[in-house]
PDB file of C-alpha atoms and ligand atoms in Angstrom:
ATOM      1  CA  UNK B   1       0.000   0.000   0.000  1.00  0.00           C
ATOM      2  CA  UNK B   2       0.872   3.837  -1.061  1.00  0.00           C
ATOM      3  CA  UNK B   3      -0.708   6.672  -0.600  1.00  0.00           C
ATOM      4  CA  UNK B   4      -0.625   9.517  -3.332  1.00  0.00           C
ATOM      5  CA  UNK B   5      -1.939  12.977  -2.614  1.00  0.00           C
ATOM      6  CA  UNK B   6      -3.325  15.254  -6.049  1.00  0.00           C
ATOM      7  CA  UNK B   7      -4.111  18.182  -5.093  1.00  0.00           C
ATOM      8  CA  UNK B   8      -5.019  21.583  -7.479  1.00  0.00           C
ATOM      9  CA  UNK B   9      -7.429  24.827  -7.267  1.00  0.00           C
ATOM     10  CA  UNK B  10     -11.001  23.873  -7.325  1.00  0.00           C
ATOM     11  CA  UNK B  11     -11.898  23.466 -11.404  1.00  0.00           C
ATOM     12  CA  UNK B  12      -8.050  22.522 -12.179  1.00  0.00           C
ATOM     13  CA  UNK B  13      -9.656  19.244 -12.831  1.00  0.00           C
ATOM     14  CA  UNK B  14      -8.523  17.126 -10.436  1.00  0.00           C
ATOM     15  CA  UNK B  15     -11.454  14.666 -10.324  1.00  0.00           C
ATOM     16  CA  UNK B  16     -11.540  14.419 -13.879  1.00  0.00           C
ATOM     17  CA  UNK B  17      -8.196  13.278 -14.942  1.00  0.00           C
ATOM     18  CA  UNK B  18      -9.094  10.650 -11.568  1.00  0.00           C
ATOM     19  CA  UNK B  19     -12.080   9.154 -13.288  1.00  0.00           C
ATOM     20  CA  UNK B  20      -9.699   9.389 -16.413  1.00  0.00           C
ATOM     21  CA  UNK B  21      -7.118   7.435 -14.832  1.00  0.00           C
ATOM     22  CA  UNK B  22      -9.501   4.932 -13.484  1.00  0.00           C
ATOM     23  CA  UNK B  23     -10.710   4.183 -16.968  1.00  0.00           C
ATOM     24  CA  UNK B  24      -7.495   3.593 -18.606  1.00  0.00           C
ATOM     25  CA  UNK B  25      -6.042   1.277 -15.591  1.00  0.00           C
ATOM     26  CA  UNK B  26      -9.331   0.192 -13.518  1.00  0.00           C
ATOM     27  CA  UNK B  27      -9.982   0.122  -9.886  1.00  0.00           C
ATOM     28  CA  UNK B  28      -7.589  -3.135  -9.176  1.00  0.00           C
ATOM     29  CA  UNK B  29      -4.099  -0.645  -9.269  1.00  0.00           C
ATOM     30  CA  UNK B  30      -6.039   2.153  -7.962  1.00  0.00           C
ATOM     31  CA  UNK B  31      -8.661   3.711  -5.603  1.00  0.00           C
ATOM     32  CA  UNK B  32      -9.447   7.104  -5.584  1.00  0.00           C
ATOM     33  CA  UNK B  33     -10.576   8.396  -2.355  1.00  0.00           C
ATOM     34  CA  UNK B  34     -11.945  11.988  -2.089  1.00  0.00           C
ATOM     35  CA  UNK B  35     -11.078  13.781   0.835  1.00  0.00           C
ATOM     36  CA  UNK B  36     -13.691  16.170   0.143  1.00  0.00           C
ATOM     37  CA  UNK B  37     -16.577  14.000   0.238  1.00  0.00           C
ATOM     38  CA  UNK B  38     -15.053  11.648   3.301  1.00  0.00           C
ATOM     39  CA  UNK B  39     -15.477  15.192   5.549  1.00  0.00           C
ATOM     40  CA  UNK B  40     -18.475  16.248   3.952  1.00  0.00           C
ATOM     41  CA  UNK B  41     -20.106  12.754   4.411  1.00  0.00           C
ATOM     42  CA  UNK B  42     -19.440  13.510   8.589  1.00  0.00           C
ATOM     43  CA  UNK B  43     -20.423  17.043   8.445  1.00  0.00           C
ATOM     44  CA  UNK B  44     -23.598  16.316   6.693  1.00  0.00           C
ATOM     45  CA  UNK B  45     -24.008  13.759   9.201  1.00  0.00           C
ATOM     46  CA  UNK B  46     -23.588  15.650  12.354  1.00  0.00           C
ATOM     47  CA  UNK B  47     -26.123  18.358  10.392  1.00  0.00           C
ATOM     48  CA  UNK B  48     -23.653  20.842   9.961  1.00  0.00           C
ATOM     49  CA  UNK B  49     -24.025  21.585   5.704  1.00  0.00           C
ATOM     50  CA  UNK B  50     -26.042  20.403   3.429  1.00  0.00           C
ATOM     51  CA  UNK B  51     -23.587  20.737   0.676  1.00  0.00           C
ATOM     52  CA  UNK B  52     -19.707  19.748   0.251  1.00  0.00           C
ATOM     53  CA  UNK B  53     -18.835  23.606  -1.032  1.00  0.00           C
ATOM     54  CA  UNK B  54     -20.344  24.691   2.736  1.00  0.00           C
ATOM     55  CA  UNK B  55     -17.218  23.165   4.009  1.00  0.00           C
ATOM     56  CA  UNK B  56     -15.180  25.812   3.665  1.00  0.00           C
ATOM     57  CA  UNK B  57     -17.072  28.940   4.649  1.00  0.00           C
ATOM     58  CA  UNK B  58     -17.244  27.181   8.543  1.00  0.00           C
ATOM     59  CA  UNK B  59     -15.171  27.804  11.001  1.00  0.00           C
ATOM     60  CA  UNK B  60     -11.369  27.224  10.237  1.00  0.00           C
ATOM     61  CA  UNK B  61     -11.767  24.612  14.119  1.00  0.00           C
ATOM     62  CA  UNK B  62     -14.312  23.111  12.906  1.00  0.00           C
ATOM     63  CA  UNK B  63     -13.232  22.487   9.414  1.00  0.00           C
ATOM     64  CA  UNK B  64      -9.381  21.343  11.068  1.00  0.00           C
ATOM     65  CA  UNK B  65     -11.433  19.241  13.102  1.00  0.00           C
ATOM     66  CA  UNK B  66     -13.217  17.270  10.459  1.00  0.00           C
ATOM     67  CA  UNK B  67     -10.356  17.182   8.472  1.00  0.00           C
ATOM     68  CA  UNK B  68      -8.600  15.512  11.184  1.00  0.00           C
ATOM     69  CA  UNK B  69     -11.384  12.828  11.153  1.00  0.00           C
ATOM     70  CA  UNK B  70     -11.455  12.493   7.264  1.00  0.00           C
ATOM     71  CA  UNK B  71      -7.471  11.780   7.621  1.00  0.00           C
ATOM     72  CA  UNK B  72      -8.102   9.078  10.193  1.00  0.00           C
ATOM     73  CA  UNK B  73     -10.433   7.775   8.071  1.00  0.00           C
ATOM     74  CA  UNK B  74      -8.494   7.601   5.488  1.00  0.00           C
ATOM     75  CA  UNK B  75      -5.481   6.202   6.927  1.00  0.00           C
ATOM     76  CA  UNK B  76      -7.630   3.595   8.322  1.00  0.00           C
ATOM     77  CA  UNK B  77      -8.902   2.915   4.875  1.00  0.00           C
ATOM     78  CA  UNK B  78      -5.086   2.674   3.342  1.00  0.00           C
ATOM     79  CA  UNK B  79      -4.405  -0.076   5.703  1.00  0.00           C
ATOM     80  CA  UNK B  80      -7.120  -2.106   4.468  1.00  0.00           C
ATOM     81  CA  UNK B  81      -6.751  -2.000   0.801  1.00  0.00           C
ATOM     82  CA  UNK B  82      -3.933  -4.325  -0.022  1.00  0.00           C
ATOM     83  CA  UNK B  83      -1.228  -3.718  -2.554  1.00  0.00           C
ATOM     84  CA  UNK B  84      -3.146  -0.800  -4.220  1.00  0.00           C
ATOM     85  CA  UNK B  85      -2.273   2.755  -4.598  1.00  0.00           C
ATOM     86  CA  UNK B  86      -4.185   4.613  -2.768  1.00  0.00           C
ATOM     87  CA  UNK B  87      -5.221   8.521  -4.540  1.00  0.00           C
ATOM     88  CA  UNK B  88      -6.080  11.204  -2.213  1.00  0.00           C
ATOM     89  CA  UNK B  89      -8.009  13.810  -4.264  1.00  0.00           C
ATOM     90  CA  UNK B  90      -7.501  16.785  -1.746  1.00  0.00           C
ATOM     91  CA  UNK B  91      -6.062  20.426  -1.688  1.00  0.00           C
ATOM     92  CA  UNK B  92      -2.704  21.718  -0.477  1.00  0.00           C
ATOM     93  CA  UNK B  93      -4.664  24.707   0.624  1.00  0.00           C
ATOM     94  CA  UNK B  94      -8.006  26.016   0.893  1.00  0.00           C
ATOM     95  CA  UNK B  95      -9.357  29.863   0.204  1.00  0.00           C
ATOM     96  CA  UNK B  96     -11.431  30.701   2.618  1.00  0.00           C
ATOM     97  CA  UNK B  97     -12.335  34.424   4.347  1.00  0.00           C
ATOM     98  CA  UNK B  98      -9.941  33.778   7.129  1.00  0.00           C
ATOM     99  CA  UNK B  99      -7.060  33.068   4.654  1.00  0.00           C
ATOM    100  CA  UNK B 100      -5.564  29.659   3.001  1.00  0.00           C
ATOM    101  CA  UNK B 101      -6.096  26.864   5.410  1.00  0.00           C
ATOM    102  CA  UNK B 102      -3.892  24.418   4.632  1.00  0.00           C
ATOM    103  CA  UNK B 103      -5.202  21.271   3.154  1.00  0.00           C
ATOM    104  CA  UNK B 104      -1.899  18.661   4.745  1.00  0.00           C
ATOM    105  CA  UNK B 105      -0.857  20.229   8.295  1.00  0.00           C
ATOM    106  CA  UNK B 106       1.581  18.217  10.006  1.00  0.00           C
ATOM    107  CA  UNK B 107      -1.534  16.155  11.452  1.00  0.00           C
ATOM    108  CA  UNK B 108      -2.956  14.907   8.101  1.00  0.00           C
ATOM    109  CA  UNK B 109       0.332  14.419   6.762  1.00  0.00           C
ATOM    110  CA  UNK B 110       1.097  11.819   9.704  1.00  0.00           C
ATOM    111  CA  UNK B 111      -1.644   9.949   8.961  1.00  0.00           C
ATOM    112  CA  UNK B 112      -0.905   9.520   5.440  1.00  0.00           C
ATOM    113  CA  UNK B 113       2.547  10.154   4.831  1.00  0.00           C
ATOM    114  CA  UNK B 114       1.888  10.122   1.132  1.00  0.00           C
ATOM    115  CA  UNK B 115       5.067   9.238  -1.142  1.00  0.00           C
ATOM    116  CA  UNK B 116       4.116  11.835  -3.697  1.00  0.00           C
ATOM    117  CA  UNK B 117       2.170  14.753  -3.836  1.00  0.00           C
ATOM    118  CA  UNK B 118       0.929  15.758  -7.731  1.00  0.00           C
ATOM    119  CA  UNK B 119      -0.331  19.090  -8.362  1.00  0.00           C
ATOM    120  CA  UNK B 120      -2.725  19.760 -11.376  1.00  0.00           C
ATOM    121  CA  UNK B 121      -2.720  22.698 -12.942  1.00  0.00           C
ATOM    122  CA  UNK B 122      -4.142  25.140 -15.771  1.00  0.00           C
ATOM    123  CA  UNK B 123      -3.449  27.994 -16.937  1.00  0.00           C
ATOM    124  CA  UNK B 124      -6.024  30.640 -14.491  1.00  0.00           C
ATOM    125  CA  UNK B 125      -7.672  31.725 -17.563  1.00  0.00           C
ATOM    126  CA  UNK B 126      -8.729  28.294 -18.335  1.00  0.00           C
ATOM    127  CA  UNK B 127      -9.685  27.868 -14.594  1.00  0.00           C
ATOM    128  CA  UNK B 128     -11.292  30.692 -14.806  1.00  0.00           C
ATOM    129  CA  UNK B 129     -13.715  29.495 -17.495  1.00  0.00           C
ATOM    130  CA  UNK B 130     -14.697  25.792 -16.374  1.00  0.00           C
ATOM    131  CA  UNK B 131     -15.424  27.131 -12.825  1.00  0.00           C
ATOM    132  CA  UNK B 132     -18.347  29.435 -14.656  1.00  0.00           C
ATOM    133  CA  UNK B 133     -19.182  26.754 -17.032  1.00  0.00           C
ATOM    134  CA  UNK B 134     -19.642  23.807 -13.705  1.00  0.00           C
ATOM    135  CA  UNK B 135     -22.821  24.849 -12.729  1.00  0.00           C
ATOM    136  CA  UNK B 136     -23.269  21.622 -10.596  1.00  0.00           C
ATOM    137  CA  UNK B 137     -20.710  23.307  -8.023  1.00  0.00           C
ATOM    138  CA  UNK B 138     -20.713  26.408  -6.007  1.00  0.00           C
ATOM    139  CA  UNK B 139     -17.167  27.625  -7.394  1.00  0.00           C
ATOM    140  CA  UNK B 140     -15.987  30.750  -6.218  1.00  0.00           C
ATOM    141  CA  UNK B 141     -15.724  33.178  -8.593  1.00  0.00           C
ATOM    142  CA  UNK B 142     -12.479  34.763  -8.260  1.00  0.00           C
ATOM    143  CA  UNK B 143     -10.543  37.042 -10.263  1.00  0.00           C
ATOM    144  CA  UNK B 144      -7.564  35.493 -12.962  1.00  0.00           C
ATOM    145  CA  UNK B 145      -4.813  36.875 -10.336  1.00  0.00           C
ATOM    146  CA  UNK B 146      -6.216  35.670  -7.743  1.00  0.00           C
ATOM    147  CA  UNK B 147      -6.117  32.090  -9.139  1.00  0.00           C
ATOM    148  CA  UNK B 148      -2.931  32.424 -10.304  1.00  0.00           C
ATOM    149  CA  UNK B 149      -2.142  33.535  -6.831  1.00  0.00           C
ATOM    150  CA  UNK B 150      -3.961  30.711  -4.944  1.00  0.00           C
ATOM    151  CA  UNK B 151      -2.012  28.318  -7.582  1.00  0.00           C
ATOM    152  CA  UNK B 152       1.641  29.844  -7.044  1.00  0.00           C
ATOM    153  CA  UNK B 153       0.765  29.123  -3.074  1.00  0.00           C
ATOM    154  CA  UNK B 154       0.159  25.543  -3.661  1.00  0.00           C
ATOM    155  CA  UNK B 155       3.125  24.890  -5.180  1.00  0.00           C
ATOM    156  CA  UNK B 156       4.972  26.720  -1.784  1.00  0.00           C
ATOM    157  CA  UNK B 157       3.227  24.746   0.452  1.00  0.00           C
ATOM    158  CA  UNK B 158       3.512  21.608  -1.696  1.00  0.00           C
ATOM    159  CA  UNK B 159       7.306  21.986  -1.160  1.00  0.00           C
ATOM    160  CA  UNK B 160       6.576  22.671   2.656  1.00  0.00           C
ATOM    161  CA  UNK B 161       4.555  19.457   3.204  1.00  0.00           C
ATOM    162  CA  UNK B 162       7.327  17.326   0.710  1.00  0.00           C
ATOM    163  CA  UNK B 163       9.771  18.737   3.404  1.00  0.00           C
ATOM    164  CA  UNK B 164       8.338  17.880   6.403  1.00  0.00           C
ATOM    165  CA  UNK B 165       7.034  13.872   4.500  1.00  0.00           C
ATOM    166  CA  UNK B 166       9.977  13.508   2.164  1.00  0.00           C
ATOM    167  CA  UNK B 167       7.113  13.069  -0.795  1.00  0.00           C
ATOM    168  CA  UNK B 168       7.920  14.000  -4.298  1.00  0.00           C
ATOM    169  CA  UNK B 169       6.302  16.824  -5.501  1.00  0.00           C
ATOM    170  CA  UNK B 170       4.970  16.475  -9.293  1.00  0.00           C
ATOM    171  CA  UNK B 171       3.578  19.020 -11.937  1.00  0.00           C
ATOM    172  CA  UNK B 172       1.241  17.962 -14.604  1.00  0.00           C
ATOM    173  CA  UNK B 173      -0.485  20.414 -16.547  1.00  0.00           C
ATOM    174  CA  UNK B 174      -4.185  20.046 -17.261  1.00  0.00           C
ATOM    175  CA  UNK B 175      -4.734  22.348 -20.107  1.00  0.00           C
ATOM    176  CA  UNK B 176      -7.900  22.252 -22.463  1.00  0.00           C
ATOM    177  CA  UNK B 177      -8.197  19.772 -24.877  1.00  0.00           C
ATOM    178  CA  UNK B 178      -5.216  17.797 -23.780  1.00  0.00           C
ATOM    179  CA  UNK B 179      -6.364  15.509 -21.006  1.00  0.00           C
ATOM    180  CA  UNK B 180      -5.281  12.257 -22.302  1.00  0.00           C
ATOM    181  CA  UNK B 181      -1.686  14.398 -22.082  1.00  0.00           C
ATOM    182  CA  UNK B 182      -2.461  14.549 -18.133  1.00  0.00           C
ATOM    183  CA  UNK B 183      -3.145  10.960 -18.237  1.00  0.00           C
ATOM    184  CA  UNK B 184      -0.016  10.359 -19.856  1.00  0.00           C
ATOM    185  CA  UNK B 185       1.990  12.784 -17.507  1.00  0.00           C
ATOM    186  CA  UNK B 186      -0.155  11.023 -14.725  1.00  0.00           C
ATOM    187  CA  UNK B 187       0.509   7.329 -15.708  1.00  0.00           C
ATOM    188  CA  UNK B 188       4.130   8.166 -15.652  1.00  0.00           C
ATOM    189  CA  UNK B 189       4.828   9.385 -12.580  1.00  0.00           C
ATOM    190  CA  UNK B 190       3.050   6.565 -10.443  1.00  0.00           C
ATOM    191  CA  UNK B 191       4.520   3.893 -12.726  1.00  0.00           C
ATOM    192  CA  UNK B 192       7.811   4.285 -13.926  1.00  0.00           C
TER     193      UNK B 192
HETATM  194  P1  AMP U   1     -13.495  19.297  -3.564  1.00  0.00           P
HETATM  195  O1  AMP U   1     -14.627  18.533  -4.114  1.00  0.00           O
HETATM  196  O2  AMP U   1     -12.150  18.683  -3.814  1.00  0.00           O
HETATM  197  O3  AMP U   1     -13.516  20.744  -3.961  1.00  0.00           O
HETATM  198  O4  AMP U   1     -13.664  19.250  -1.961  1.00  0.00           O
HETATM  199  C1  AMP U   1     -14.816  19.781  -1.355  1.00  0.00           C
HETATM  200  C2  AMP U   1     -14.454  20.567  -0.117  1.00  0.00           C
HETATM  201  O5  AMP U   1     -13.860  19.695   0.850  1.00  0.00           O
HETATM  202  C3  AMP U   1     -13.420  21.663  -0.319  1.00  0.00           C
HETATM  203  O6  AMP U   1     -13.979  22.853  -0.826  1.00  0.00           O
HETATM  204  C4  AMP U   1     -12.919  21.848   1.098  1.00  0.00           C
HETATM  205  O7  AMP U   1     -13.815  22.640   1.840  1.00  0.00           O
HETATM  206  C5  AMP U   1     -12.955  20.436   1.664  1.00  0.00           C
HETATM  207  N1  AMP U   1     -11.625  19.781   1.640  1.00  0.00           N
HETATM  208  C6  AMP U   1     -11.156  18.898   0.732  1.00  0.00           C
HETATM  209  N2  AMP U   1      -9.917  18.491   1.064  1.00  0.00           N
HETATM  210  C7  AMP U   1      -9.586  19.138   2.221  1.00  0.00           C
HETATM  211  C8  AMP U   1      -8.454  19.141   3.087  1.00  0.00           C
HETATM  212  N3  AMP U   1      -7.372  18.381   2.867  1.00  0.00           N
HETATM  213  N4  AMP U   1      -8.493  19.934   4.182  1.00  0.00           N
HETATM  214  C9  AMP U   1      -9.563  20.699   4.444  1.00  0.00           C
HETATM  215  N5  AMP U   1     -10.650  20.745   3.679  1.00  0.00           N
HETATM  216  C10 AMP U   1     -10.675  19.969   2.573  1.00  0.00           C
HETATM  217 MG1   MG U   2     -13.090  17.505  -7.482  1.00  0.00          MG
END
């Protein structure tokens, strides 16, 4: 068992090249595990939002505190899954009105411990355009420096967390039209 964080700005397209990656190489090598819906599952549960983009306009205790759960949780999961690869689909950071909250402090990353961390990324136009065109999502509509900003942060804290776990940090571009490139990029990375 491994653990693999990928991690990128909401709309960078994280899930997708995950469901893409799944189709080319199946669930026996792989299982995704979204770290979004493991702590919305327990704060929908305890009655706290009613949907997963609520998360991150609570509290930054309470959200630390679910996330704390969702990394248990996960860890827990990990252990119990054999010889695959296990793909965290998280966020090195989230934006919220307090400031980034970061998506691996030292207490998620000792539950995982993940041996790589890949960050997708797009170009903030590009971001930009498939957050307004998701309309089953609550995206934040933010300005094109302010995702590039929120981008060049994840790659700083990316490096933080691969210092503190020793993971490799990976870039792979997820630019329109050019998702089987991703794959590619993607497929590389975890197995060669
Ligand atoms: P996503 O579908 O990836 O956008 O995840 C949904 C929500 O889950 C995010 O907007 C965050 O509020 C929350 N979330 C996901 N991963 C983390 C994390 N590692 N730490 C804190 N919150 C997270
Ligand atoms: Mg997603």
């Amino acid at each position: 068992m491994s653990i693999v964080v990928v991690a990128g700005v909401p709309a960078a397209g994280k899930t997708t090249v995950m469901k893409a990656l799944l189709e080319r190489r199946g669930g026996k090598k792989y299982k995704v595990v979204n770290f979004g819906d493991v702590m919305f599952n327990a704060a929908k549960t305890a009655g706290i939002v009613k949907h997963r983009d609520e998360l991150r306009k609570q509290s930054p205790e309470f959200q630390k505190e679910i996330q704390k759960l969702a990394a248990r949780k996960i860890a827990d999961l990990a252990k119990r899954s054999g010889k695959k690869t296990i793909i965290v689909d998280t966020h090195c950071s989230i934006r919220t009105s307090k400031g980034y909250l970061p998506g691996l402090p030292k207490w998620v990353l000792e539950e995982l411990y993940p041996a790589m961390i890949i960050l997708v990324e797009a170009d903030p136009d590009e971001i930009l355009v498939r957050r307004v065109k998701d309309t089953s999502r609550l995206r934040d509509l933010e300005y094109v420096a302010t995702i590039d900003e929120h981008q060049r942060f994840n790659r700083f804290m990316g490096m933080a967390y691969s210092t503190f776990s020793g993971a490799t940090v990976k870039l792979i571009g997820n630019h329109d039209n050019s998702l089987e490139q991703a794959v590619e990029e993607l497929i590389t990375a975890l197995e060669r």
